[in-house]
Every structure is written in structure tokens, then in C-alpha cells.
Amino acid sequence: MPTPQNPADATAMMPVPAFAAHDHAHCTADALTRAEAVTAAAGLRLTPVRRRVLEILLEEHRALGAYDVLARLATDGFGNQPPVAYRALEFLVEHGLAHRIQRLNAFTACTHPGEAHAPAFLICRTCATVAEAEAAPARAALDTAAAPLGFVIERITIEAMGLCPKCRDASA
Amino acid sequence: MPTPQNPADATAMMPVPAFAAHDHAHCTADALTRAEAVTAAAGLRLTPVRRRVLEILLEEHRALGAYDVLARLATDGFGNQPPVAYRALEFLVEHGLAHRIQRLNAFTACTHPGEAHAPAFLICRTCATVAEAEAAPARAALDTAAAPLGFVIERITIEAMGLCPKCRDASA
DNA sequence: ACTTGACCTGTTATGATATTACATTCATAT
DNA sequence: ATATGAATGTAATATCATAACAGGTCAAGT
Ligand SMILES: [Zn+2]
Ligand SMILES: [Zn+2]
Ligand SMILES: [Zn+2]
Ligand SMILES: [Zn+2]
């Protein structure tokens, strides 16, 4: 028995090989479908702007700045002022459909929407591709380090910079 | 035998209890002394601005924004344009005398200058105190997660938000 | 049908963070 | 003393983010 840790975690955490070749059209469509399911289940509204922002983020496994997103929105006929982008991004992040990458001041679509997961991010310094890895083991290690100091961890940010397999091969 | 992992790591990594009461005057003086040793050994120049910035960061175990530092510098008669602060901060970070806290767009003095250490940061959401914990175990866990994806981690950012013991007691 | 109220979108304006480019000064080594 | 590179000062600008308010949409309750 797979013992899911969370009611929302009916499916196992499937690795999304952002670095590897994959059927990205399916990857994108699937993420959108899940996003609709997640929002509907929570009584939230995946409005046109929000949905379009998610689509934009999903186009590539990279992180986009809010102003990059905004420029895309503007050409689509949506508003072209910063809050339009920031609000949609905030909504997506708040409900687990996107993540903020602190090191890049940028945003990326979640590759596991609807699944319970604590993401750590692997960011290629050459091609800027972002992949999600499971942060739970690292978090456990940190809890161990924090406990003797009396510090209670609530949220954690883990971002690893490095080289993805493709760029590693290219530079070799 | 203690087997130091690094030539520069003659002393063991002493925990600096940023959250606990401690002789902070000594804490500060010691950090400055170490900073002088580190820079001298590397043939670097701990100039007045750089030293002053380090002193400012050392005053409290909190992170300061570049403009906060800049304001302090200006009242001390140094330049009052952003690059003055950013350059000194960059120097300190580059040589391990300070760290950048990504989540806060801010900087904090290193509490283990001259020691080999991979810092993870524990940031109290209430009082903004920042402590360093050892990130090596968490990093090992991450390497394990990244390896099957073919991703090679080079640098890692780990920042935990939570409650320090003092604020935890206060809110209870 | 009408009103209400919550939520969403658009816009203006501003604030906060960070860098580029260039001029000047300082430390050091011929 | 003089050439060199490093460090600092300054102006201008780029980039990232939010506050405040106005109008629009939509569904619930009357
Ligand atoms: Zn994909
Ligand atoms: Zn890459
Ligand atoms: Zn101290
Ligand atoms: Zn605290």
C-alpha cells in the first residue's frame, strides 16, 4: 500500500524530467487540466488572465520575470501594468500552481500541481531551465540542525544552482 | 583526530547562538579580528568602507538592506550613492565575510568567517534575527535527489523562515 | 428585476532594489 | 616621480514590486 501522506496526494509524485526530452505538449496540457481541477475543487476562479499567465509559464521549463509575463499579457490584450501580472502570479503561487524563484526574482509553473510536495529547485546556470526536486529529506536534515537552537522552521526555500545534463555535456 | 576538511578550517565550527543571549561585543570584535586575518592572508584590502560596512552588519544578528547600510555609511561621511554600499557588500560576500539573504534582499555578517562552512539560514519571521546552521547534511540529501536527474549542483541557497525561541515563547 | 457585496481587473503613481558608466583618488611598485 | 591597477564617488538609469483607487463582473438574496 502506497500510504499517501496527504488527502490531496492521491497520485504519487511523478518525476517531471524538465532536463530530459519529453512530450512537453502533453506536459503542458496535463498541468492545465490539473490546475483546473485544483481550482475548481477549492472553489477558486481560474480567470482568463490567470489561466493565460499559467500557460505562459508552462511554455518552457524556465523562470520568467513578472515583467516578461506582463509583456506577453499585453500583446494578448490584457492590461499592461505591473499589478496585472503580479496579481495573477500571486494567485498561482498562493494556490500551488506556480513557484517563485528567489534567486532569479522570477516565477515558474509548478510541475506537480495538486500533489503534496515540498519543492527544491534545480536551476541550470547556463540554460536557466528549472526543475523541481523533493525537498523533504533536505528539510528533515535542516530540522535536525535547527531543533537544538530552538528554532521552529515553518517554510523553507531551497534553490540549487548548477549544470543540467545537457549543458554539462555541451561544456565537456 | 579531528580531521579538518579545509586548510582554512583550523578551528571547529563553533555554533554562534544568534538566538540566545551571548557576549555580543566579543562576538563582534572576534568577527572583525577574523575578517582582518582572512583578508590579510588572502592579500585583500579591508578598506575603511568595507570594514565599516562589516561593522554595521555585525551590530545585530539581522539582515540589512543595501540602502539601510548606505544610509549608515552616508552619516559616517562615506559616499551616499548605491554603488558605494553594493560594492562593499559584494566584496564581503565574495570573500565569505557576509552573506546575502535572498528572501529579504538583504545582507548579514557571517558568523563563521574563515571557517569552511556551507550556511543555511534560519530567519525569524517576527524579529528578523538570522542565524546560520550547517547546510552540509541538507546538501547531501539534495545531491542524492539531483544525481538521478543528471544535475550537478554547484551552489545552494537554503533559507528557512520560522520562529526563533524567544519569539516562540513570546507568542505562546 | 433590483440591490448588494465580494471579487476581479485596469490604471496611475510611487517605492524599493540594483547596475552601468565614467571621473577621481589612492596604494603600490617600479 | 611616475606609471599602474584598485578602490571610491557620483550621476544616471534599469529592474523589480506595491499602494491606492476606479470601474466592471457575477452570483446571492430580496
Ligand atoms: Zn514539460
Ligand atoms: Zn542547462
Ligand atoms: Zn553576536
Ligand atoms: Zn524572533
Coordinates of C-alpha atoms (C1' of nucleotides) and ligand atoms in Angstrom, one line a residue:
Chain A
M1 CA 0.0 0.0 0.0
P2 CA 1.4 3.3 -1.1
T3 CA 0.4 5.2 2.1
P4 CA -0.3 8.7 0.7
Q5 CA 0.8 11.4 3.3
N6 CA -1.9 13.8 2.3
P7 CA -5.5 13.5 1.2
A8 CA -4.7 15.7 -1.9
D9 CA -1.9 13.4 -2.8
A10 CA -3.8 10.6 -4.5
T11 CA -1.2 10.3 -7.2
A12 CA 2.4 9.6 -6.4
M13 CA 4.9 12.3 -7.1
M14 CA 5.9 11.6 -10.7
P15 CA 9.2 13.0 -11.6
V16 CA 8.9 15.5 -14.4
P17 CA 12.2 15.4 -16.3
A18 CA 12.5 19.1 -17.1
F19 CA 16.0 18.4 -18.3
A20 CA 15.2 15.4 -20.3
A21 CA 13.4 15.3 -23.6
H22 CA 9.7 14.7 -23.0
D23 CA 6.3 15.2 -24.6
H24 CA 6.0 18.8 -23.5
A25 CA 2.7 19.4 -25.2
H26 CA 1.2 16.7 -23.0
C27 CA 3.2 18.0 -20.0
T28 CA 1.6 21.4 -20.5
A29 CA -1.9 20.2 -21.2
D30 CA -1.8 18.0 -18.2
A31 CA -0.7 20.8 -15.9
L32 CA -3.5 23.0 -17.2
T33 CA -6.0 20.2 -16.6
R34 CA -4.7 19.7 -13.1
A35 CA -4.8 23.4 -12.5
E36 CA -8.5 23.5 -13.4
A37 CA -9.2 20.6 -11.1
V38 CA -7.3 22.1 -8.2
T39 CA -9.0 25.5 -8.5
A40 CA -12.5 24.0 -9.1
A41 CA -12.1 21.8 -6.1
A42 CA -11.1 24.7 -3.9
G43 CA -13.9 27.0 -5.3
L44 CA -11.4 29.3 -6.9
R45 CA -11.6 31.1 -10.2
L46 CA -9.1 30.4 -12.8
T47 CA -9.9 33.5 -14.8
P48 CA -8.6 34.3 -18.3
V49 CA -5.6 36.3 -17.1
R50 CA -4.7 33.8 -14.5
R51 CA -5.0 30.9 -16.9
R52 CA -3.1 32.8 -19.6
V53 CA -0.3 33.5 -17.1
L54 CA -0.1 29.9 -16.3
E55 CA 0.0 29.0 -19.9
I56 CA 2.9 31.4 -20.5
L57 CA 4.8 30.0 -17.6
L58 CA 4.2 26.5 -18.8
E59 CA 5.6 27.1 -22.3
E60 CA 9.1 26.4 -21.1
H61 CA 10.7 24.9 -18.0
R62 CA 12.3 28.2 -17.2
A63 CA 11.5 31.0 -14.8
L64 CA 10.1 34.3 -16.2
G65 CA 10.2 37.7 -14.6
A66 CA 6.9 39.4 -13.8
Y67 CA 7.6 42.0 -16.5
D68 CA 8.3 39.3 -19.1
V69 CA 4.9 37.8 -18.3
L70 CA 3.4 41.2 -18.4
A71 CA 4.7 41.9 -21.8
R72 CA 3.2 38.7 -23.1
L73 CA -0.1 39.5 -21.5
A74 CA -0.1 43.0 -23.0
T75 CA 0.3 41.6 -26.6
D76 CA -2.7 39.3 -25.8
G77 CA -4.9 42.3 -25.0
F78 CA -4.8 42.2 -21.2
G79 CA -3.7 45.1 -19.1
N80 CA -0.1 46.1 -19.3
Q81 CA 0.5 47.5 -15.8
P82 CA 2.6 45.6 -13.3
P83 CA -0.2 44.7 -10.9
V84 CA -1.9 42.7 -13.6
A85 CA 1.0 40.3 -13.8
Y86 CA 1.9 40.4 -10.1
R87 CA -1.7 39.6 -9.0
A88 CA -2.1 36.7 -11.3
L89 CA 1.3 35.4 -10.3
E90 CA 0.5 35.8 -6.7
F91 CA -2.7 33.8 -7.1
L92 CA -0.9 31.0 -8.9
V93 CA 1.8 30.9 -6.2
E94 CA -0.6 31.1 -3.4
H95 CA -2.5 28.1 -4.7
G96 CA 0.4 26.0 -5.6
L97 CA 0.2 26.3 -9.4
A98 CA 3.5 28.2 -9.7
H99 CA 6.6 28.9 -7.7
R100 CA 8.7 31.9 -7.1
I101 CA 12.4 31.5 -7.6
Q102 CA 14.0 33.9 -5.2
R103 CA 17.5 33.9 -6.8
L104 CA 16.1 35.0 -10.1
N105 CA 13.2 37.2 -9.0
A106 CA 11.2 35.1 -11.3
F107 CA 8.4 32.6 -11.5
T108 CA 8.0 29.1 -12.9
A109 CA 4.9 26.9 -13.4
C110 CA 4.6 24.1 -10.9
T111 CA 5.2 20.7 -12.4
H112 CA 3.2 18.9 -9.7
P113 CA 0.0 20.9 -9.3
G114 CA -2.3 19.2 -6.9
E115 CA 0.3 17.0 -5.4
A116 CA 1.6 17.4 -1.9
H117 CA 5.2 18.3 -2.4
A118 CA 7.9 20.5 -0.8
P119 CA 9.9 21.7 -3.8
A120 CA 13.6 22.3 -4.0
F121 CA 14.6 23.9 -7.3
L122 CA 17.5 22.9 -9.5
I123 CA 18.4 25.8 -11.7
C124 CA 20.8 25.5 -14.6
R125 CA 23.2 28.4 -14.7
T126 CA 23.6 28.1 -18.5
C127 CA 20.2 27.5 -20.0
A128 CA 18.1 28.7 -17.0
T129 CA 16.0 25.6 -17.0
V130 CA 14.3 24.9 -13.7
A131 CA 13.4 21.5 -12.3
E132 CA 11.7 20.6 -9.1
A133 CA 13.2 18.0 -6.7
E134 CA 11.8 16.8 -3.5
A135 CA 13.0 18.9 -0.6
A136 CA 11.6 16.7 2.2
P137 CA 14.8 14.9 3.0
A138 CA 16.8 18.1 3.0
R139 CA 14.2 19.7 5.2
A140 CA 14.5 16.8 7.7
A141 CA 18.2 17.4 7.8
L142 CA 17.6 21.1 8.5
D143 CA 15.0 20.4 11.2
T144 CA 17.7 18.4 12.9
A145 CA 20.1 21.3 12.7
A146 CA 17.5 23.8 13.9
A147 CA 16.0 21.9 16.7
P148 CA 18.9 22.3 19.2
L149 CA 18.8 26.0 18.6
G150 CA 15.1 26.1 19.5
F151 CA 14.2 27.4 16.1
V152 CA 10.9 26.2 14.6
I153 CA 11.0 26.0 10.8
E154 CA 7.8 26.9 9.0
R155 CA 8.7 27.5 5.4
I156 CA 11.9 26.7 3.5
T157 CA 13.5 27.9 0.4
I158 CA 16.0 25.6 -1.3
E159 CA 17.5 26.6 -4.6
A160 CA 20.4 24.8 -6.2
M161 CA 22.4 26.4 -9.0
G162 CA 24.4 24.1 -11.2
L163 CA 24.6 22.5 -14.6
C164 CA 21.8 20.4 -16.2
P165 CA 22.8 17.3 -18.1
K166 CA 22.5 18.9 -21.5
C167 CA 24.7 21.9 -20.6
R168 CA 27.1 19.7 -18.8
D169 CA 27.6 17.6 -22.0
A170 CA 27.8 20.7 -24.1
S171 CA 30.6 22.2 -22.0
A172 CA 32.6 18.9 -21.8
Chain B
M1 CA 42.0 13.2 15.4
P2 CA 39.6 16.0 14.3
T3 CA 40.4 15.8 10.6
P4 CA 39.8 19.3 9.4
Q5 CA 38.3 19.3 5.9
N6 CA 39.9 22.5 4.8
P7 CA 43.3 24.2 5.4
A8 CA 41.5 27.4 6.5
D9 CA 39.4 25.4 8.9
A10 CA 41.8 25.2 11.8
T11 CA 39.0 25.8 14.3
A12 CA 36.0 23.7 14.5
M13 CA 32.6 25.3 13.5
M14 CA 31.5 26.8 16.7
P15 CA 27.8 27.4 17.0
V16 CA 27.1 31.1 17.3
P17 CA 23.8 31.3 19.2
A18 CA 22.3 34.3 17.4
F19 CA 19.0 33.5 19.1
A20 CA 20.5 33.0 22.6
A21 CA 21.9 35.7 24.9
H22 CA 25.6 36.0 24.4
D23 CA 28.5 38.4 24.7
H24 CA 27.8 40.2 21.5
A25 CA 30.6 42.8 22.0
H26 CA 33.0 39.9 22.0
C27 CA 31.1 38.2 19.2
T28 CA 31.5 41.4 17.1
A29 CA 35.2 42.0 18.0
D30 CA 36.0 38.4 17.2
A31 CA 34.4 38.6 13.8
L32 CA 36.3 41.7 12.9
T33 CA 39.6 40.2 14.0
R34 CA 38.9 37.1 11.9
A35 CA 37.9 39.3 9.0
E36 CA 41.2 41.1 9.2
A37 CA 43.0 37.8 9.4
V38 CA 41.1 36.3 6.4
T39 CA 41.7 39.4 4.2
A40 CA 45.3 39.8 5.2
A41 CA 46.0 36.1 4.5
A42 CA 44.4 36.4 1.0
G43 CA 46.2 39.7 0.2
L44 CA 42.9 41.6 0.2
R45 CA 42.3 45.1 1.4
L46 CA 39.8 45.6 4.2
T47 CA 39.4 49.3 3.4
P48 CA 37.6 51.8 5.7
V49 CA 34.3 51.5 3.8
R50 CA 34.4 47.7 3.7
R51 CA 35.3 47.5 7.3
R52 CA 32.6 50.0 8.3
V53 CA 30.0 48.0 6.4
L54 CA 31.1 44.9 8.1
E55 CA 30.8 46.6 11.5
I56 CA 27.3 47.8 10.6
L57 CA 26.2 44.3 9.7
L58 CA 27.8 43.0 12.8
E59 CA 25.8 45.3 15.1
E60 CA 22.9 42.9 15.2
H61 CA 22.2 39.4 14.1
R62 CA 19.8 40.7 11.5
A63 CA 19.9 41.3 7.8
L64 CA 20.1 44.8 6.4
G65 CA 19.2 46.0 3.0
A66 CA 21.8 47.7 0.9
Y67 CA 20.1 51.1 1.3
D68 CA 20.0 50.7 5.1
V69 CA 23.7 50.2 5.0
L70 CA 24.1 53.1 2.6
A71 CA 22.2 55.4 4.9
R72 CA 24.5 54.5 7.8
L73 CA 27.6 55.0 5.6
A74 CA 26.4 58.4 4.5
T75 CA 26.1 59.6 8.1
D76 CA 29.6 58.4 8.6
G77 CA 30.9 60.6 5.8
F78 CA 31.2 58.0 3.1
G79 CA 29.6 58.3 -0.3
N80 CA 25.9 58.1 -0.4
Q81 CA 25.2 56.5 -3.8
P82 CA 24.1 52.9 -4.1
P83 CA 27.3 51.5 -5.6
V84 CA 29.2 52.5 -2.5
A85 CA 27.2 50.1 -0.5
Y86 CA 26.7 47.4 -3.1
R87 CA 30.4 47.2 -3.9
A88 CA 31.4 46.9 -0.3
L89 CA 28.7 44.3 0.3
E90 CA 29.8 42.4 -2.8
F91 CA 33.4 42.3 -1.6
L92 CA 32.3 41.0 1.8
V93 CA 30.1 38.3 0.3
E94 CA 32.6 37.3 -2.2
H95 CA 35.2 36.7 0.5
G96 CA 32.9 35.0 2.9
L97 CA 32.6 37.8 5.4
A98 CA 28.9 38.4 4.8
H99 CA 26.1 36.5 3.3
R100 CA 23.2 37.6 1.1
I101 CA 19.7 36.6 2.2
Q102 CA 17.7 36.2 -1.0
R103 CA 14.3 36.2 0.6
L104 CA 14.9 39.5 2.2
N105 CA 17.1 41.2 -0.5
A106 CA 19.4 41.9 2.4
F107 CA 22.8 41.1 3.9
T108 CA 24.1 39.7 7.1
A109 CA 27.5 39.4 8.6
C110 CA 29.0 35.9 8.5
T111 CA 29.2 34.4 12.0
H112 CA 31.9 32.0 10.9
P113 CA 34.4 34.0 8.9
G114 CA 37.5 32.0 7.9
E115 CA 35.8 28.7 8.7
A116 CA 34.9 26.3 5.9
H117 CA 31.1 26.2 6.1
A118 CA 28.1 25.8 3.9
P119 CA 25.5 28.0 5.6
A120 CA 21.8 27.5 5.7
F121 CA 19.9 30.4 7.2
L122 CA 17.3 30.4 9.9
I123 CA 15.3 33.6 9.7
C124 CA 12.8 34.6 12.4
R125 CA 9.7 36.0 10.8
T126 CA 8.9 38.1 13.8
C127 CA 12.2 39.7 15.0
A128 CA 14.1 39.1 11.7
T129 CA 17.1 37.6 13.5
V130 CA 19.2 35.5 11.3
A131 CA 21.3 32.5 12.4
E132 CA 23.5 30.2 10.4
A133 CA 23.1 26.5 10.5
E134 CA 25.2 23.9 8.7
A135 CA 23.8 23.1 5.3
A136 CA 26.1 20.1 4.5
P137 CA 23.6 17.4 5.5
A138 CA 20.8 19.0 3.6
R139 CA 23.0 19.5 0.6
A140 CA 23.9 15.8 0.7
A141 CA 20.2 15.0 0.6
L142 CA 19.8 17.3 -2.3
D143 CA 22.7 15.8 -4.2
T144 CA 21.0 12.5 -3.8
A145 CA 17.9 13.9 -5.3
A146 CA 19.7 15.7 -8.1
A147 CA 22.0 12.9 -9.2
P148 CA 19.4 10.7 -10.9
L149 CA 18.3 13.7 -12.9
G150 CA 21.9 14.2 -14.1
F151 CA 22.0 17.7 -12.5
V152 CA 25.3 18.8 -10.9
I153 CA 24.8 21.2 -8.0
E154 CA 27.4 23.9 -7.7
R155 CA 25.9 26.4 -5.2
I156 CA 23.0 26.1 -3.0
T157 CA 20.7 28.6 -1.2
I158 CA 18.8 27.3 1.8
E159 CA 16.7 29.8 3.8
A160 CA 14.3 28.7 6.5
M161 CA 11.6 31.0 7.8
G162 CA 10.2 30.3 11.2
L163 CA 10.1 31.3 14.8
C164 CA 13.2 31.8 17.0
P165 CA 12.9 30.5 20.6
K166 CA 12.4 34.0 22.0
C167 CA 9.6 34.9 19.7
R168 CA 8.1 31.4 20.1
D169 CA 7.9 31.9 23.8
A170 CA 6.5 35.4 23.4
S171 CA 3.7 34.2 21.2
A172 CA 2.8 31.3 23.4
Chain C
dA1 C1' -35.8 42.8 -11.8
dC2 C1' -33.1 45.1 -8.3
dT3 C1' -29.7 45.6 -4.8
dT4 C1' -25.9 44.1 -2.5
dG5 C1' -21.4 42.6 -1.8
dA6 C1' -17.4 40.1 -3.0
dC7 C1' -14.1 39.6 -6.2
dC8 C1' -11.5 40.7 -10.2
dT9 C1' -9.3 43.8 -13.5
dG10 C1' -7.3 48.1 -15.1
dT11 C1' -4.7 52.3 -14.3
dT12 C1' -1.9 55.8 -12.0
dA13 C1' 1.6 56.7 -9.2
dT14 C1' 5.3 55.6 -6.4
dG15 C1' 8.6 52.9 -3.8
dA16 C1' 12.4 49.6 -3.4
dT17 C1' 16.3 47.2 -5.2
dA18 C1' 20.3 47.1 -8.3
dT19 C1' 23.6 48.2 -12.1
dT20 C1' 26.1 50.9 -15.9
dA21 C1' 29.3 54.3 -17.0
dC22 C1' 32.6 57.5 -16.1
dA23 C1' 35.5 60.6 -13.3
dT24 C1' 38.6 60.9 -9.5
dT25 C1' 41.6 59.4 -5.8
dC26 C1' 44.6 56.2 -3.5
dA27 C1' 48.2 52.5 -2.9
dT28 C1' 51.8 50.4 -4.6
dA29 C1' 55.7 49.1 -7.4
dT30 C1' 58.9 50.3 -10.4
Chain D
dA1 C1' 58.3 60.8 -9.7
dT2 C1' 55.7 58.3 -12.2
dA3 C1' 53.1 54.5 -14.0
dT4 C1' 49.8 51.1 -12.8
dG5 C1' 45.8 48.9 -11.1
dA6 C1' 42.5 49.1 -7.4
dA7 C1' 39.1 51.5 -4.9
dT8 C1' 35.8 55.2 -4.3
dG9 C1' 32.5 58.9 -5.6
dT10 C1' 28.7 60.4 -8.5
dA11 C1' 25.1 60.7 -12.0
dA12 C1' 22.0 58.4 -14.5
dT13 C1' 19.3 54.5 -15.4
dA14 C1' 17.5 49.9 -15.1
dT15 C1' 14.8 46.4 -12.8
dC16 C1' 11.6 44.6 -9.5
dA17 C1' 7.4 45.4 -6.6
dT18 C1' 3.4 47.6 -4.2
dA19 C1' -0.2 51.1 -2.7
dA20 C1' -4.4 53.3 -3.8
dC21 C1' -8.3 53.9 -6.2
dA22 C1' -11.9 53.4 -10.1
dG23 C1' -14.7 50.6 -12.7
dG24 C1' -16.6 46.0 -14.1
dT25 C1' -18.5 41.2 -13.4
dC26 C1' -21.2 38.0 -11.3
dA27 C1' -23.9 35.4 -8.2
dA28 C1' -26.9 35.5 -3.9
dG29 C1' -30.5 37.3 -1.6
dT30 C1' -34.6 40.2 -1.7
Ligands
ZN1 ZN 7.4 19.8 -20.0
ZN2 ZN 21.2 23.8 -18.9
ZN3 ZN 26.6 38.1 18.5
ZN4 ZN 12.5 36.1 16.7

